[in-house]
mmCIF file of C-alpha atoms in Angstrom:
data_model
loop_
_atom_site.group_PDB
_atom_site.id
_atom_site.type_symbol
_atom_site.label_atom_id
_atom_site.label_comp_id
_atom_site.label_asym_id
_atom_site.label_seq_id
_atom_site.Cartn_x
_atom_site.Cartn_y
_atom_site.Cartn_z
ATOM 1 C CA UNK O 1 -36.326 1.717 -0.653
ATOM 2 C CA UNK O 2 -37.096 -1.955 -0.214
ATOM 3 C CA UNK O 3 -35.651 -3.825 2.880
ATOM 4 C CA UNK O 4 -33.640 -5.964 0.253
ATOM 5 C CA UNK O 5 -32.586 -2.713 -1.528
ATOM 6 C CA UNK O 6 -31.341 -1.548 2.026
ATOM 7 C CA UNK O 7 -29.732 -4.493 2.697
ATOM 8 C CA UNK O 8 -27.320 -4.356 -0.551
ATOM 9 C CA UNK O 9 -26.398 -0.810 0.156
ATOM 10 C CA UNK O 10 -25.558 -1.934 3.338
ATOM 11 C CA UNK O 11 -23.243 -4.398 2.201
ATOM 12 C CA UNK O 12 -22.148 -3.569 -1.627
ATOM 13 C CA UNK O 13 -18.426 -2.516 -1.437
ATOM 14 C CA UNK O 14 -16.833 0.511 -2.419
ATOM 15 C CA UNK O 15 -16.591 1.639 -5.916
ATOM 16 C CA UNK O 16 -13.232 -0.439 -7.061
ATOM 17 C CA UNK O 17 -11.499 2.955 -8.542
ATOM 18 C CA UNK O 18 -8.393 4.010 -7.378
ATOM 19 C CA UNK O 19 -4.654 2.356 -6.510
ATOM 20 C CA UNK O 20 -6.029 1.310 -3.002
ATOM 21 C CA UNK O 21 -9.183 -0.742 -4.679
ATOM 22 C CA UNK O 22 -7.105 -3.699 -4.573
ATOM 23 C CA UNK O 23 -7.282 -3.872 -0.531
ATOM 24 C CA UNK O 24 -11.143 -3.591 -0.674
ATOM 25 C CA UNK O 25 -12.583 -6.566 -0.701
ATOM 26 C CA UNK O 26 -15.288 -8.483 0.773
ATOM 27 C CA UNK O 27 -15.322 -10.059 4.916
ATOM 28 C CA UNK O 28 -15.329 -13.776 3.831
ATOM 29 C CA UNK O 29 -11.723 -12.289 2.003
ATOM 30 C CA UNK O 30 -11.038 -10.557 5.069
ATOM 31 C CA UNK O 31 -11.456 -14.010 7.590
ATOM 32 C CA UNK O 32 -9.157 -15.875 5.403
ATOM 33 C CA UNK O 33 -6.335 -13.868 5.126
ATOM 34 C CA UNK O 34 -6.792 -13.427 9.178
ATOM 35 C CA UNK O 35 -4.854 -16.986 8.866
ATOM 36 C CA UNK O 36 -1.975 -14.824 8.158
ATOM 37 C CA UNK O 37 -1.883 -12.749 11.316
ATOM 38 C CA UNK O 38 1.464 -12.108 12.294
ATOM 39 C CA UNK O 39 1.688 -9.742 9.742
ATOM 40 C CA UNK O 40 -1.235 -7.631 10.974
ATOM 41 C CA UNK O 41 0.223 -6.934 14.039
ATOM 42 C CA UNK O 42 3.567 -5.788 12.654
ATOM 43 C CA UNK O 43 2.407 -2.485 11.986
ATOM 44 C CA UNK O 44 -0.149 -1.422 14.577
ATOM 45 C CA UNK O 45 -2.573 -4.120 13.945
ATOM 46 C CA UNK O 46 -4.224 -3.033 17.455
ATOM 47 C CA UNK O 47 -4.774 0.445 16.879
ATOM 48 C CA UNK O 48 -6.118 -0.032 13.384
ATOM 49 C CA UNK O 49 -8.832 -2.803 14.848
ATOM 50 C CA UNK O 50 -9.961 0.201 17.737
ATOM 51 C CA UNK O 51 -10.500 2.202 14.888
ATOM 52 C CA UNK O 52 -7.692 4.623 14.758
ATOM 53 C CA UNK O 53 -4.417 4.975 13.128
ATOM 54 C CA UNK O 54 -1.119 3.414 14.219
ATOM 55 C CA UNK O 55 0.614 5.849 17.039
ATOM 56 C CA UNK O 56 4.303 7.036 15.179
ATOM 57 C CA UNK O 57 5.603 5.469 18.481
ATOM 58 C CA UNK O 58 3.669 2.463 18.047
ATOM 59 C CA UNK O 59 4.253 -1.515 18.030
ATOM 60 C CA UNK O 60 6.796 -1.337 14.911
ATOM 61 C CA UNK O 61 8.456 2.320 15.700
ATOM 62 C CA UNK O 62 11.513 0.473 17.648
ATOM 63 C CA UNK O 63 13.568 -0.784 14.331
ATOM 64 C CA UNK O 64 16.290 1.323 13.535
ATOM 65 C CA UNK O 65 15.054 3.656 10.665
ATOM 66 C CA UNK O 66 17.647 3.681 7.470
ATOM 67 C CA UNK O 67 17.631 7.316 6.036
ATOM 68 C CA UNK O 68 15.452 7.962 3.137
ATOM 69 C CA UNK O 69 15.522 10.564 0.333
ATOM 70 C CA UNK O 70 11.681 11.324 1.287
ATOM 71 C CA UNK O 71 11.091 14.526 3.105
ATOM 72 C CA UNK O 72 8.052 12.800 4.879
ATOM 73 C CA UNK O 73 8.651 12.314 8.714
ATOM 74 C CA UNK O 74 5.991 11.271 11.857
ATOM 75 C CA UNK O 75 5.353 15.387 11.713
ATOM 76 C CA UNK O 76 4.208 15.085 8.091
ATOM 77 C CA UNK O 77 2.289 11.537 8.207
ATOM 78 C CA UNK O 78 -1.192 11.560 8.448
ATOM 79 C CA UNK O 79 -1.946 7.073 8.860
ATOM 80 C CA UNK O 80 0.988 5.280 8.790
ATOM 81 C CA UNK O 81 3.817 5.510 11.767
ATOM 82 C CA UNK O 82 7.305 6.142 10.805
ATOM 83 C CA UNK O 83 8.626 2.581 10.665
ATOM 84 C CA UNK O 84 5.571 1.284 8.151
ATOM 85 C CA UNK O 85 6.450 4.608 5.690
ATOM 86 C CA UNK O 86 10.162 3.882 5.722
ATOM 87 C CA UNK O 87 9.436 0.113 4.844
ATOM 88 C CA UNK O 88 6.528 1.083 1.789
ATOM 89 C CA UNK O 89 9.322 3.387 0.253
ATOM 90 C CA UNK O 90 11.634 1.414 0.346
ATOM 91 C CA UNK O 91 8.703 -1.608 -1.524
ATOM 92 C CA UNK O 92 7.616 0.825 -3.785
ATOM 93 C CA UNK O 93 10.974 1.615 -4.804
ATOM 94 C CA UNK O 94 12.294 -2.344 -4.891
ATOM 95 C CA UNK O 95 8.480 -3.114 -7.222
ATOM 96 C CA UNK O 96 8.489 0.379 -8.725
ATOM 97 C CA UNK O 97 11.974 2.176 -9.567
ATOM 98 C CA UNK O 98 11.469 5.632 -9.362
ATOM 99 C CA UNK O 99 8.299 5.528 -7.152
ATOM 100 C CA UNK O 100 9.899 7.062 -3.918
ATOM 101 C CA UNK O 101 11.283 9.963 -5.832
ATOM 102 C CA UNK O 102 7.651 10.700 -7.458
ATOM 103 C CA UNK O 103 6.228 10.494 -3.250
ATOM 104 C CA UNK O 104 3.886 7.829 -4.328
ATOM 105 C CA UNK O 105 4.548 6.494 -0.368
ATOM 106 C CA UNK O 106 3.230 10.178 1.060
ATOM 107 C CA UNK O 107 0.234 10.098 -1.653
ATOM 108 C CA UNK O 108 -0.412 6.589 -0.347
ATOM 109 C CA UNK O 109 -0.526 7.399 2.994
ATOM 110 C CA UNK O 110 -2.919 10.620 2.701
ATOM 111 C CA UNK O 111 -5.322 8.017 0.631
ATOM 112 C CA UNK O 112 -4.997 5.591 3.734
ATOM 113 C CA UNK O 113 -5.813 8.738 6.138
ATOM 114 C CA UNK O 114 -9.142 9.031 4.291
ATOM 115 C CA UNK O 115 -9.980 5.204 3.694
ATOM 116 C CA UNK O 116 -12.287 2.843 5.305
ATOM 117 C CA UNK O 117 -11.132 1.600 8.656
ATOM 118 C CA UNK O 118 -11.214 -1.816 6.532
ATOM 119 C CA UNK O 119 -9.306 -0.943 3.612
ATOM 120 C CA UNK O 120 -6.275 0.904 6.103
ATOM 121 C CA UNK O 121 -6.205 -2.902 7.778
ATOM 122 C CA UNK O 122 -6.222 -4.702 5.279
ATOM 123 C CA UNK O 123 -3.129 -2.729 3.437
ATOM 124 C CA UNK O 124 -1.376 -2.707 6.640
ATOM 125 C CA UNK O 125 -2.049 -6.365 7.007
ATOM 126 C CA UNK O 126 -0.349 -6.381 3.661
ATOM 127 C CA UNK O 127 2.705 -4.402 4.586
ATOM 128 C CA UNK O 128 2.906 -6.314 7.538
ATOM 129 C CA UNK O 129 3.299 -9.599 5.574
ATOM 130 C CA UNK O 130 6.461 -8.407 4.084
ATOM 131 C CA UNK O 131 8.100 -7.610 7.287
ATOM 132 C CA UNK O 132 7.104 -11.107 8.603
ATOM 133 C CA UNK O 133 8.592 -12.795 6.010
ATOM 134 C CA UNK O 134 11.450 -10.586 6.076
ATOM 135 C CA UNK O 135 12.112 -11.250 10.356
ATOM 136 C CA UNK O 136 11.298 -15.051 9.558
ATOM 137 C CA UNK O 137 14.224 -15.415 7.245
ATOM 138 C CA UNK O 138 16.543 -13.169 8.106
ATOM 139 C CA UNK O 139 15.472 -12.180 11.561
ATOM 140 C CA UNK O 140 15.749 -8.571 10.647
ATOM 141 C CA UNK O 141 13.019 -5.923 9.271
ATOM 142 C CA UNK O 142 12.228 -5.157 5.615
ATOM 143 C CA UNK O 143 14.015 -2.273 5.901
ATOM 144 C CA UNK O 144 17.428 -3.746 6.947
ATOM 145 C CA UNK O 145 17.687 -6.368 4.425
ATOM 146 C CA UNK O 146 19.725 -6.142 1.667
ATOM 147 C CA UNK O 147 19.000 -5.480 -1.951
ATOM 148 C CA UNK O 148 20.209 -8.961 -2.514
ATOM 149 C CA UNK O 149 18.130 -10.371 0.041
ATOM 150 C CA UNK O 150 15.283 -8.553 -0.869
ATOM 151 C CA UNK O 151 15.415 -9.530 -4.554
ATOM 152 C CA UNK O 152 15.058 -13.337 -3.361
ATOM 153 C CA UNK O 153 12.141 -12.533 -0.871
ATOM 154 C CA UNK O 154 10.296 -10.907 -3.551
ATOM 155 C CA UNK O 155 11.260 -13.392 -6.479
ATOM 156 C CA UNK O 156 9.705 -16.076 -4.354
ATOM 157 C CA UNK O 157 6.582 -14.264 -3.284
ATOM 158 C CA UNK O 158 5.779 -13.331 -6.698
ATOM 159 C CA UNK O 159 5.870 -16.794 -7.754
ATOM 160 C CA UNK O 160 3.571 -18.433 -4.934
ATOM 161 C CA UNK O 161 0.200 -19.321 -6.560
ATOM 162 C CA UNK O 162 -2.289 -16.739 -6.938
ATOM 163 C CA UNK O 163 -4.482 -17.922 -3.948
ATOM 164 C CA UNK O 164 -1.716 -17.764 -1.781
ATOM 165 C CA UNK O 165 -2.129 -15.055 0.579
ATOM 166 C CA UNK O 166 1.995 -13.648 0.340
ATOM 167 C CA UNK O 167 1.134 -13.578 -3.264
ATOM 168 C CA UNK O 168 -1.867 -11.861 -2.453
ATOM 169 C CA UNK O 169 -0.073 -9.292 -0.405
ATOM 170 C CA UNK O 170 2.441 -8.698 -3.119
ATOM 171 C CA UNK O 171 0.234 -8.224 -5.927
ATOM 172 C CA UNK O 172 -2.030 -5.552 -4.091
ATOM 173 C CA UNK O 173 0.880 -3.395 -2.543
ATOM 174 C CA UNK O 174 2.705 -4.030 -6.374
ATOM 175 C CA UNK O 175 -0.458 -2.650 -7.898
ATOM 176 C CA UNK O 176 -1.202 0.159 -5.273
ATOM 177 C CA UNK O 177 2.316 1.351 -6.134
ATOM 178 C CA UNK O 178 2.559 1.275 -9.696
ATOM 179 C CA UNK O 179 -0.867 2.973 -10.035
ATOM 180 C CA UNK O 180 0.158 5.445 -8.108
ATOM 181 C CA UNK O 181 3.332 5.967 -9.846
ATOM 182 C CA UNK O 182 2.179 5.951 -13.064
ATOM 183 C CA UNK O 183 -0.154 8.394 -12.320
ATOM 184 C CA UNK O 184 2.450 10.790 -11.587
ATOM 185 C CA UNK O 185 4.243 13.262 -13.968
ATOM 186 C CA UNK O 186 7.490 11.240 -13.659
ATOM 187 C CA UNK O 187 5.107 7.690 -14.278
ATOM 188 C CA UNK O 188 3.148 9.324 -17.363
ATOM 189 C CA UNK O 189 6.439 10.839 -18.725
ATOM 190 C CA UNK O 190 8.255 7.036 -18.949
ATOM 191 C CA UNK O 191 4.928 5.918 -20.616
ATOM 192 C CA UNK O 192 5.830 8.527 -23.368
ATOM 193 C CA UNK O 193 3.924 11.585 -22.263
ATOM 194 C CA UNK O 194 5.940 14.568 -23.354
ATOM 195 C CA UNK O 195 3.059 17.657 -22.114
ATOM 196 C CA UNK O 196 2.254 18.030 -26.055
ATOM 197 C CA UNK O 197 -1.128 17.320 -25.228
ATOM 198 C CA UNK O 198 -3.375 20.345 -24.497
ATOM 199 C CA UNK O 199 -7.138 21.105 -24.861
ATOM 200 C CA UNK O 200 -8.676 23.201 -27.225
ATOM 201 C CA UNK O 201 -10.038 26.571 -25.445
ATOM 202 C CA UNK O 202 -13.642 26.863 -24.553
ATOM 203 C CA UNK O 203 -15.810 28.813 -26.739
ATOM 204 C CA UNK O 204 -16.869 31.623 -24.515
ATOM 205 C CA UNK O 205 -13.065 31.982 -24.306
ATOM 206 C CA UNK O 206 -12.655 32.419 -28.371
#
């Protein structure tokens, strides 16, 4: 292999498949949305840049949890702490009805636990720039606004202009979600997928 060929490996990024592909992107992307970095360190910015998942008793763990109908808990999680899952279920299920009850925040998390140190920043930098812009106008978390106050938050990020990095934010975690959702048997069922479809039996088998 050529040095050039070596070179490219080196810096070609991953192959963009998958509900997380959105938070892969290049470092030039990266820098820039660094401008934004309040909303790293919400949710363990510090551990993530050492390399290692956010501690459940990390930087964000002391907000008051609301309960949530999913069974996942800081026993079950494998990247995110308890405070970050509570907050994505609760997005997922504001962007995405129906996305909590289909786990889409556990599968998310079990992707993270296997992702590039890169991608799990850059989605918690993403997460984290909901919870900034939650504490900057309402002084609260994500998690403790109300549906009314979260409807406004997300009305106005999803009009900022594309280049915008809040936009940014919101478009990746919408996508991750609804991917993920509709993915699911509960996503591919409200698509119109009744389980008529089936495959037609090997030969060996006939």
């Amino acid at each position: 292999m050529s040095h050039e060929n070596q070179e490219a490996s080196t810096t070609m990024p991953q192959e963009a498949t998958g509900p997380l592909r959105h938070f892969r992107v290049g470092r030039r992307a990266m820098l820039q949305s660094l401008a934004m970095g309040a909303g790293a360190a919400v949710f363990g910015g510090t551990a993530l840049a050492a390399g290692h998942a956010p501690h459940p008793g990390g930087m964000a763990a002391g907000a008051a949890a609301k309960p949530t109908d999913d069974a996942s808990s800081t026993s079950t999680l494998l990247f995110l702490d308890q405070h970050a899952f509570d907050t994505l279920s609760l997005l997922g299920e504001q962007i995405v009805p129906g996305s909590r009850a289909a786990q889409v925040p556990a599968f998310l998390d079990r992707l993270l636990f296997v992702e590039s140190t890169e991608t799990q920043k850059r989605f918690t930098q993403a997460l984290g720039a909901f919870e900034h812009v939650a504490r900057d106008a309402h002084s609260k978390p994500w998690k403790m606004l109300t549906n009314t106050e979260a409807t406004v938050l997300l009305t106005k990020m999803s009009a900022l202009p594309g280049d915008d990095v809040l936009r940014r934010s919101f478009d990746a975690l919408k996508s991750a979600v609804a991917e993920s959702y509709y993915s699911s048997e509960a996503g591919m069922k409200e698509l119109g997928w009744n389980k008529s479809v089936v495959f037609a039996p090997p030969p060996v088998c006939t």
